[in-house]
Amino acid sequence: MSDVELARDLADSLLLAAGRPRRALAPPGPGAASRVRADCALRAGPSALVRMRLRFLHMQARRVEPDGVTDCHGVALHPGDEAVPEEIAPEYRLADLLAAEHTLVRVVPARRTVEPLVCGRVVRSRWPIHVLVRTRAEAFTRAGRRGQGLTRLNIEVLNVTDWPHSLDPDESLRRSLLVPHLIVALDDAVFVPPDRPHERDDLWPVLLAGDLMLASPVPLPDRPGTTVTGRRAADAETG
């Protein structure tokens, strides 16, 4: 199993498990939180590659016809909402990010599935979500500290879904990125401790290994648990 797959499992257990705090990236509108960002610093080699996984839950509506019909196990089914995982996985050469900002626009499509049952059916519907990911990098130095020639990486995620604001909150939630988080893996580079304070719309940087980071919507300690062993290309800067 790869480092990124292990990081996925860790994120699922820490962020997507029932009872954990939820954060929603809603469509733009009055009072809506529709933007988050991850800001981190790294020390890179000439062939550095940034591999990202933007992950979130997408709410879908479950309609049961007729209400209370049983499935093949004899369990009665009822209407409701279900959360399903989505993932967007861009990757860039760091040299390209230093040359220019890169913008990825992705439409998570609407879906409708019908599950036939012996005495009825279950219809599941998802509405589209328009996601914009901006990624940029810039060189910087830290005066008086070891580690000159560092790079700051900034990843900004926006929900740019257009929707009628007359709809109720449940309809907005179905067009939101729920529990948005990023897994960032580096090739030929390592992360160094952040030099900026955490801001309100930032994701929380969680170091899993020298070359692997989880940007979390809730505060977590570095290297939570021992699940991720990963490639220890080098330790993050401590000086």
XYZ file of N, CA, C and O in Angstrom, residues 39-207:
676
model
N -1.434 26.360 3.188
C -0.196 27.107 2.988
C 0.924 26.339 3.680
O 0.819 26.018 4.867
N 1.984 26.011 2.948
C 3.070 25.240 3.538
C 4.388 25.634 2.890
O 4.424 26.240 1.815
N 5.465 25.289 3.572
C 6.807 25.592 3.073
C 7.553 24.285 2.850
O 7.322 23.282 3.541
N 8.480 24.299 1.889
C 9.224 23.088 1.585
C 10.612 23.424 1.063
O 10.885 24.530 0.614
N 11.490 22.429 1.181
C 12.826 22.513 0.613
C 12.865 21.514 -0.529
O 12.627 20.324 -0.332
N 13.149 21.992 -1.740
C 12.950 21.175 -2.931
C 14.229 20.975 -3.714
O 15.113 21.838 -3.739
N 14.305 19.827 -4.390
C 15.349 19.546 -5.346
C 14.923 19.983 -6.740
O 13.790 20.431 -6.958
N 15.791 19.830 -7.724
C 15.513 20.340 -9.072
C 14.378 19.621 -9.796
O 13.776 20.198 -10.699
N 14.070 18.385 -9.396
C 13.011 17.636 -10.088
C 11.757 17.478 -9.235
O 10.980 16.525 -9.415
N 11.542 18.402 -8.304
C 10.436 18.272 -7.347
C 9.077 18.189 -8.040
O 8.803 18.902 -9.009
N 8.233 17.298 -7.505
C 6.882 17.086 -8.011
C 5.920 17.193 -6.848
O 6.187 16.675 -5.748
N 4.785 17.883 -7.064
C 3.743 18.047 -6.046
C 2.534 17.239 -6.489
O 1.939 17.515 -7.537
N 2.165 16.240 -5.690
C 1.012 15.389 -5.996
C -0.061 15.627 -4.937
O 0.166 15.413 -3.752
N -1.234 16.097 -5.366
C -2.288 16.490 -4.438
C -3.510 15.588 -4.586
O -3.808 15.090 -5.670
N -4.217 15.437 -3.475
C -5.511 14.772 -3.476
C -6.479 15.655 -2.697
O -6.373 15.760 -1.479
N -7.376 16.335 -3.406
C -8.459 17.064 -2.747
C -9.587 16.080 -2.521
O -10.110 15.489 -3.471
N -9.972 15.886 -1.268
C -10.987 14.898 -0.916
C -12.102 15.579 -0.129
O -11.866 16.484 0.667
N -13.322 15.125 -0.338
C -14.460 15.673 0.394
C -15.638 14.716 0.251
O -15.604 13.755 -0.538
N -16.679 14.976 1.018
C -17.911 14.208 0.919
C -18.944 15.003 0.128
O -19.023 16.228 0.248
N -19.706 14.296 -0.669
C -20.756 14.873 -1.515
C -22.084 14.265 -1.063
O -22.244 13.042 -1.083
N -23.001 15.115 -0.643
C -24.282 14.633 -0.132
C -25.203 14.242 -1.281
O -25.324 14.971 -2.266
N -25.838 13.081 -1.162
C -26.831 12.671 -2.149
C -28.149 12.363 -1.446
O -28.171 11.951 -0.278
N -29.237 12.597 -2.156
C -30.576 12.353 -1.616
C -31.001 10.922 -1.949
O -30.822 10.461 -3.074
N -31.564 10.248 -0.967
C -32.071 8.892 -1.157
C -33.602 8.896 -1.078
O -34.176 9.282 -0.072
N -34.238 8.519 -2.183
C -35.700 8.417 -2.212
C -36.073 6.935 -2.246
O -35.526 6.153 -3.037
N -36.994 6.558 -1.381
C -37.411 5.156 -1.266
C -38.866 5.035 -1.705
O -39.738 5.759 -1.226
N -39.119 4.143 -2.644
C -40.467 3.957 -3.207
C -40.857 2.476 -3.128
O -40.266 1.643 -3.806
N -41.853 2.137 -2.277
C -42.527 2.986 -1.284
C -41.699 3.110 -0.009
O -40.819 2.282 0.228
N -41.986 4.124 0.785
C -41.278 4.322 2.041
C -41.453 3.087 2.922
O -42.561 2.579 3.091
N -40.328 2.613 3.467
C -40.393 1.460 4.360
C -40.195 0.119 3.682
O -40.185 -0.913 4.355
N -40.027 0.103 2.364
C -39.788 -1.153 1.672
C -38.492 -1.781 2.194
O -37.576 -1.067 2.611
N -38.405 -3.095 2.220
C -37.237 -3.767 2.773
C -36.245 -4.146 1.677
O -36.618 -4.401 0.528
N -34.965 -4.172 2.052
C -33.939 -4.617 1.111
C -33.798 -6.139 1.177
O -34.607 -6.825 1.833
N -32.749 -6.670 0.534
C -32.597 -8.131 0.475
C -32.269 -8.753 1.824
O -32.354 -9.978 1.979
N -31.893 -7.916 2.798
C -31.606 -8.410 4.144
C -32.798 -8.234 5.086
O -32.683 -8.508 6.280
N -33.897 -7.735 4.557
C -35.081 -7.527 5.381
C -35.069 -6.249 6.179
O -35.892 -6.070 7.081
N -34.154 -5.324 5.869
C -34.058 -4.046 6.577
C -34.964 -3.031 5.909
O -34.915 -2.854 4.682
N -35.802 -2.356 6.705
C -36.701 -1.345 6.160
C -35.915 -0.097 5.771
O -35.063 0.377 6.526
N -36.197 0.441 4.581
C -35.494 1.607 4.067
C -36.385 2.829 4.099
O -37.606 2.728 3.880
N -35.771 3.979 4.340
C -36.519 5.236 4.432
C -35.747 6.330 3.687
O -34.530 6.229 3.491
N -36.446 7.389 3.273
C -35.760 8.497 2.585
C -34.748 9.176 3.507
O -34.864 9.137 4.730
N -33.760 9.802 2.898
C -32.755 10.525 3.672
C -31.612 10.966 2.794
O -31.667 10.867 1.565
N -30.560 11.491 3.414
C -29.362 11.911 2.705
C -28.210 10.991 3.063
O -28.107 10.501 4.197
N -27.329 10.759 2.106
C -26.139 9.940 2.298
C -24.924 10.720 1.805
O -25.017 11.468 0.833
N -23.790 10.543 2.473
C -22.551 11.210 2.061
C -21.653 10.209 1.344
O -21.406 9.115 1.849
N -21.183 10.592 0.161
C -20.301 9.722 -0.620
C -18.985 10.462 -0.886
O -18.970 11.678 -1.066
N -17.863 9.754 -0.893
C -16.556 10.415 -1.068
C -16.299 10.799 -2.517
O -16.683 10.100 -3.452
N -15.625 11.945 -2.690
C -15.167 12.410 -4.002
C -13.683 12.756 -3.875
O -13.197 13.093 -2.784
N -12.965 12.704 -4.992
C -11.543 13.022 -4.970
C -11.128 13.652 -6.294
O -11.541 13.204 -7.363
N -10.332 14.711 -6.194
C -9.733 15.373 -7.356
C -8.229 15.331 -7.153
O -7.735 15.669 -6.069
N -7.478 14.912 -8.161
C -6.067 14.584 -7.954
C -5.148 15.259 -8.971
O -4.605 14.602 -9.866
N -4.933 16.564 -8.852
C -3.954 17.215 -9.741
C -2.529 16.975 -9.272
O -2.278 16.718 -8.083
N -1.582 17.053 -10.180
C -0.172 17.043 -9.809
C 0.597 17.947 -10.761
O 0.241 18.091 -11.927
N 1.660 18.570 -10.204
C 2.410 19.564 -10.956
C 3.902 19.422 -10.669
O 4.312 19.037 -9.564
N 4.710 19.781 -11.647
C 6.126 20.001 -11.402
C 6.265 21.316 -10.648
O 5.630 22.316 -10.995
N 7.089 21.310 -9.600
C 7.249 22.528 -8.811
C 7.797 23.663 -9.666
O 7.418 24.827 -9.492
N 8.658 23.351 -10.625
C 9.196 24.392 -11.506
C 8.086 25.096 -12.270
O 8.150 26.317 -12.489
N 7.055 24.360 -12.671
C 5.929 24.971 -13.385
C 5.118 25.881 -12.464
O 4.637 26.942 -12.884
N 4.981 25.476 -11.198
C 4.235 26.309 -10.243
C 5.006 27.577 -9.905
O 4.413 28.626 -9.644
N 6.325 27.492 -9.892
C 7.131 28.692 -9.651
C 7.051 29.655 -10.826
O 7.138 30.877 -10.649
N 6.829 29.116 -12.017
C 6.760 29.971 -13.205
C 5.416 30.667 -13.332
O 5.344 31.800 -13.828
N 4.326 30.017 -12.894
C 2.991 30.595 -13.057
C 1.991 29.870 -12.167
O 2.155 28.675 -11.878
N 0.974 30.592 -11.740
C -0.118 29.975 -10.997
C -0.907 29.043 -11.910
O -1.138 29.346 -13.079
N -1.324 27.893 -11.384
C -2.111 26.937 -12.147
C -3.521 26.859 -11.555
O -3.684 26.764 -10.333
N -4.508 26.905 -12.427
C -5.907 26.844 -12.007
C -6.563 25.623 -12.630
O -6.500 25.426 -13.845
N -7.179 24.826 -11.787
C -7.912 23.649 -12.237
C -9.390 23.858 -11.934
O -9.757 24.163 -10.793
N -10.239 23.734 -12.949
C -11.689 23.817 -12.769
C -12.255 22.422 -13.026
O -12.018 21.833 -14.085
N -12.974 21.902 -12.058
C -13.518 20.561 -12.182
C -15.004 20.581 -11.795
O -15.371 21.152 -10.777
N -15.820 19.964 -12.621
C -17.240 19.809 -12.312
C -17.463 18.389 -11.809
O -17.218 17.415 -12.540
N -17.868 18.273 -10.555
C -18.279 16.972 -10.030
C -19.705 16.760 -10.524
O -20.612 17.500 -10.144
N -19.934 15.800 -11.401
C -21.209 15.765 -12.129
C -22.392 15.316 -11.279
O -22.231 14.668 -10.237
N -23.574 15.694 -11.763
C -24.802 15.164 -11.180
C -24.893 13.673 -11.504
O -24.400 13.208 -12.538
N -25.517 12.934 -10.603
C -25.686 11.502 -10.826
C -27.071 11.078 -10.349
O -27.605 11.641 -9.386
N -27.613 10.083 -11.026
C -28.885 9.488 -10.589
C -28.795 7.988 -10.811
O -28.522 7.526 -11.922
N -28.981 7.229 -9.742
C -28.955 5.779 -9.843
C -30.256 5.202 -9.293
O -30.856 5.776 -8.374
N -30.664 4.094 -9.862
C -31.891 3.425 -9.428
C -31.530 2.005 -9.013
O -30.942 1.241 -9.795
N -31.836 1.664 -7.783
C -31.602 0.318 -7.264
C -32.938 -0.414 -7.163
O -33.758 -0.086 -6.303
N -33.189 -1.388 -8.020
C -34.463 -2.092 -7.946
C -34.507 -3.047 -6.762
O -33.510 -3.692 -6.420
N -35.651 -3.109 -6.123
C -35.899 -4.048 -5.040
C -37.061 -4.957 -5.431
O -37.753 -4.703 -6.427
N -37.269 -5.984 -4.649
C -38.341 -6.928 -4.985
C -39.695 -6.230 -5.018
O -40.504 -6.444 -5.930
N -39.934 -5.353 -4.060
C -41.244 -4.699 -3.957
C -41.147 -3.178 -4.061
O -42.020 -2.463 -3.542
N -40.128 -2.673 -4.710
C -39.993 -1.220 -4.840
C -38.641 -0.869 -5.426
O -38.029 -1.658 -6.138
N -38.168 0.323 -5.097
C -36.869 0.744 -5.593
C -36.326 1.874 -4.731
O -37.073 2.547 -3.989
N -34.996 2.097 -4.839
C -34.334 3.210 -4.178
C -33.687 4.071 -5.262
O -32.950 3.557 -6.113
N -33.989 5.363 -5.246
C -33.442 6.301 -6.224
C -32.501 7.250 -5.489
O -32.890 7.898 -4.516
N -31.266 7.302 -5.959
C -30.265 8.177 -5.346
C -29.884 9.265 -6.342
O -29.580 8.974 -7.500
N -29.872 10.520 -5.869
C -29.606 11.662 -6.741
C -28.533 12.555 -6.123
O -28.561 12.840 -4.920
N -27.581 12.985 -6.970
C -26.577 13.966 -6.577
C -26.647 15.148 -7.522
O -26.909 14.978 -8.711
N -26.377 16.331 -6.988
C -26.370 17.556 -7.781
C -24.936 17.965 -8.074
O -24.024 17.652 -7.312
N -24.693 18.677 -9.169
C -23.310 18.999 -9.539
C -22.676 20.017 -8.592
O -23.356 20.858 -8.006
N -21.358 19.909 -8.460
C -20.571 20.862 -7.699
C -19.434 21.340 -8.601
O -18.745 20.523 -9.222
N -19.251 22.649 -8.682
C -18.170 23.233 -9.481
C -17.039 23.637 -8.539
O -17.230 24.483 -7.660
N -15.901 23.027 -8.734
C -14.750 23.221 -7.845
C -13.624 23.900 -8.620
O -13.336 23.537 -9.770
N -13.003 24.880 -7.984
C -11.845 25.564 -8.563
C -10.674 25.408 -7.597
O -10.815 25.672 -6.399
N -9.529 24.958 -8.117
C -8.327 24.778 -7.302
C -7.213 25.630 -7.899
O -6.832 25.438 -9.062
N -6.712 26.588 -7.115
C -5.582 27.411 -7.535
C -4.337 26.957 -6.774
O -4.362 26.842 -5.551
N -3.256 26.734 -7.507
C -2.009 26.293 -6.887
C -0.877 27.187 -7.376
O -0.743 27.423 -8.578
N -0.091 27.694 -6.452
C 1.032 28.548 -6.834
C 2.192 28.312 -5.863
O 2.006 27.781 -4.755
N 3.360 28.715 -6.275
C 4.552 28.571 -5.448
C 5.431 29.795 -5.627
O 5.423 30.436 -6.686
N 6.188 30.121 -4.586
C 7.117 31.241 -4.654
C 8.340 30.925 -3.795
O 8.228 30.274 -2.750
N 9.484 31.361 -4.249
C 10.723 31.176 -3.490
C 10.792 32.225 -2.381
O 10.319 33.353 -2.533
N 11.371 31.847 -1.246
C 11.572 32.805 -0.159
C 12.732 32.326 0.698
O 13.208 31.196 0.586
N 13.204 33.196 1.578
C 14.285 32.861 2.503
C 13.866 33.257 3.900
O 12.997 34.117 4.095
N 14.503 32.623 4.877
C 14.273 32.966 6.272
C 15.560 33.593 6.816
O 16.587 32.930 6.920
N 15.470 34.845 7.141
C 16.664 35.562 7.607
C 17.171 34.961 8.909
O 16.406 34.710 9.843
N 18.483 34.714 8.939
C 19.098 34.262 10.176
C 18.851 32.819 10.524
O 19.174 32.389 11.635
N 18.284 32.029 9.599
C 17.991 30.632 9.903
C 18.553 29.729 8.824
O 18.686 30.116 7.668
N 18.856 28.503 9.222
C 19.312 27.522 8.264
C 18.189 27.205 7.289
O 17.021 27.184 7.645
N 18.540 26.924 6.051
C 17.521 26.525 5.081
C 17.175 27.613 4.099
O 16.010 27.925 3.889
N 18.193 28.262 3.547
C 17.926 29.265 2.528
C 17.412 28.565 1.259
O 17.622 27.383 1.041
N 16.772 29.326 0.402
C 16.274 28.753 -0.835
C 15.060 27.876 -0.633
O 14.949 26.806 -1.232
N 14.126 28.300 0.219
C 12.905 27.547 0.464
C 11.816 27.967 -0.526
O 11.930 28.976 -1.220
N 10.769 27.182 -0.557
C 9.636 27.456 -1.437
C 8.354 27.427 -0.619
O 8.154 26.527 0.212
N 7.505 28.419 -0.835
C 6.184 28.422 -0.209
C 5.160 27.931 -1.229
O 5.076 28.442 -2.342
N 4.374 26.959 -0.824
C 3.330 26.384 -1.674
C 1.975 26.788 -1.122
O 1.715 26.633 0.072
N 1.135 27.339 -1.990
C -0.207 27.761 -1.580
C -1.233 27.087 -2.467
O -1.146 27.157 -3.694
N -2.204 26.426 -1.834
C -3.288 25.742 -2.544
C -4.601 26.335 -2.049
O -4.878 26.341 -0.845
N -5.395 26.840 -2.965
C -6.670 27.468 -2.625
C -7.795 26.686 -3.295
O -7.738 26.397 -4.490
N -8.807 26.328 -2.506
C -9.942 25.553 -2.999
C -11.205 26.384 -2.843
O -11.483 26.901 -1.755
N -11.957 26.519 -3.934
C -13.192 27.313 -3.912
C -14.347 26.492 -4.469
O -14.196 25.765 -5.457
N -15.479 26.634 -3.829
C -16.732 26.125 -4.373
C -17.351 27.268 -5.174
O -17.735 28.292 -4.609
N -17.424 27.122 -6.493
C -17.944 28.191 -7.352
C -19.274 27.776 -7.990
O -19.656 28.295 -9.030
N -19.974 26.873 -7.339
C -21.257 26.395 -7.855
C -22.280 27.521 -7.871
O -22.461 28.227 -6.874
N -22.943 27.690 -8.994
C -24.011 28.681 -9.115
C -25.330 28.001 -8.762
O -25.672 26.960 -9.317
N -26.074 28.601 -7.817
C -27.346 27.988 -7.427
C -28.284 29.078 -6.932
O -27.850 30.122 -6.464
N -29.602 28.850 -7.035
C -30.570 29.864 -6.577
C -30.607 29.927 -5.056
O -30.855 28.931 -4.386
N -30.351 31.105 -4.503
C -30.272 31.247 -3.052
C -31.629 31.165 -2.358
O -31.699 31.188 -1.135
N -32.689 31.036 -3.140
C -33.999 30.845 -2.528
C -34.172 29.423 -2.021
O -35.108 29.134 -1.261
N -33.266 28.497 -2.402
C -33.373 27.115 -1.946
C -33.059 27.026 -0.454
O -32.333 27.843 0.105
N -33.593 25.984 0.197
C -33.395 25.843 1.641
C -31.985 25.336 1.940
O -31.250 24.909 1.045
N -31.574 25.371 3.225
C -30.208 24.974 3.581
C -29.848 23.555 3.164
O -28.684 23.286 2.844
N -30.807 22.636 3.178
C -30.504 21.266 2.759
C -30.058 21.231 1.306
O -29.165 20.460 0.928
N -30.682 22.047 0.466
C -30.297 22.089 -0.943
C -28.892 22.669 -1.115
O -28.118 22.231 -1.980
N -28.541 23.641 -0.274
C -27.183 24.183 -0.311
C -26.171 23.124 0.116
O -25.090 22.986 -0.480
N -26.519 22.348 1.140
C -25.617 21.322 1.642
C -25.328 20.277 0.567
O -24.210 19.748 0.488
N -26.302 19.988 -0.268
C -26.109 18.998 -1.330
C -25.205 19.519 -2.446
O -24.795 18.757 -3.318
N -24.909 20.800 -2.421
C -23.996 21.408 -3.392
C -22.708 21.885 -2.737
O -22.011 22.737 -3.264
N -22.409 21.325 -1.565
C -21.254 21.737 -0.777
C -20.193 20.642 -0.738
O -20.494 19.455 -0.917
N -18.944 21.068 -0.509
C -17.860 20.134 -0.235
C -17.835 19.927 1.276
O -17.529 20.853 2.035
N -18.181 18.741 1.735
C -18.232 18.462 3.160
C -16.895 17.884 3.624
O -16.324 17.011 2.973
N -16.410 18.377 4.747
C -15.134 17.967 5.336
C -14.016 18.026 4.290
O -13.311 17.040 4.052
N -13.816 19.156 3.622
C -12.769 19.231 2.595
C -11.384 19.116 3.225
O -11.096 19.727 4.250
N -10.512 18.332 2.617
C -9.132 18.206 3.092
C -8.233 17.820 1.929
O -8.699 17.358 0.886
N -6.948 18.044 2.124
C -5.947 17.788 1.090
C -4.892 16.833 1.611
O -4.449 16.940 2.760
N -4.487 15.904 0.776
C -3.284 15.116 1.002
C -2.265 15.596 -0.027
O -2.548 15.612 -1.228
N -1.101 16.023 0.442
C -0.057 16.547 -0.446
C 1.186 15.691 -0.281
O 1.733 15.588 0.830
N 1.616 15.064 -1.363
C 2.824 14.243 -1.359
C 3.870 14.901 -2.261
O 3.540 15.458 -3.313
N 5.122 14.825 -1.845
C 6.219 15.445 -2.581
C 7.192 14.377 -3.088
O 7.450 13.392 -2.402
N 7.709 14.599 -4.274
C 8.855 13.843 -4.782
C 10.034 14.797 -4.895
O 9.888 15.908 -5.427
N 11.194 14.378 -4.406
C 12.405 15.188 -4.432
C 12.204 16.507 -3.688
O 12.669 17.572 -4.123
N 11.515 16.451 -2.554
C 11.302 17.639 -1.722
C 10.823 17.183 -0.346
O 10.323 16.064 -0.194
N 10.986 18.052 0.663
C 10.484 17.779 2.009
C 9.828 19.046 2.559
O 10.196 20.164 2.195
N 8.877 18.855 3.442
C 8.219 19.971 4.099
C 9.096 20.501 5.224
O 9.889 19.772 5.829
N 8.933 21.795 5.514
C 9.586 22.412 6.663
C 8.501 23.074 7.502
O 7.403 23.354 7.009
N 8.756 23.316 8.808
C 7.721 23.893 9.663
C 7.209 25.219 9.110
O 7.978 26.017 8.554
N 5.917 25.489 9.256
C 5.354 26.746 8.733
C 5.892 27.952 9.477
O 6.250 27.874 10.649
N 5.979 29.089 8.766
C 6.462 30.324 9.380
C 5.373 31.380 9.430
O 5.633 32.532 9.684
N 4.125 30.953 9.179
C 3.008 31.891 9.200
C 1.968 31.426 10.210
O 1.765 30.222 10.386
N 1.275 32.352 10.886
C 0.208 31.933 11.792
C -0.966 31.341 11.022
O -1.205 31.675 9.859
N -1.675 30.449 11.677
C -2.848 29.828 11.060
C -3.981 30.845 11.012
O -4.291 31.501 12.006
N -4.618 30.981 9.854
C -5.728 31.913 9.695
C -7.048 31.163 9.635
O -7.090 29.951 9.440
N -8.137 31.900 9.764
C -9.447 31.293 9.959
C -9.865 30.393 8.802
O -10.474 29.352 9.005
N -9.550 30.776 7.565
C -9.983 29.977 6.429
C -8.902 29.013 5.940
O -8.994 28.453 4.857
N -7.854 28.820 6.767
C -6.799 27.881 6.412
C -7.172 26.461 6.825
O -7.839 26.244 7.848
N -6.703 25.488 6.054
C -6.677 24.113 6.513
C -5.451 23.927 7.407
O -4.433 24.596 7.244
N -5.562 23.006 8.347
C -4.518 22.821 9.346
C -3.436 21.882 8.797
O -3.730 20.744 8.442
N -2.160 22.330 8.719
C -1.112 21.456 8.178
C -0.711 20.392 9.197
O -0.313 20.699 10.319
N -0.807 19.136 8.806
C -0.469 18.005 9.668
C 0.619 17.201 8.968
O 0.373 16.599 7.914
N 1.817 17.204 9.532
C 2.935 16.491 8.921
C 2.811 15.000 9.227
O 2.819 14.588 10.381
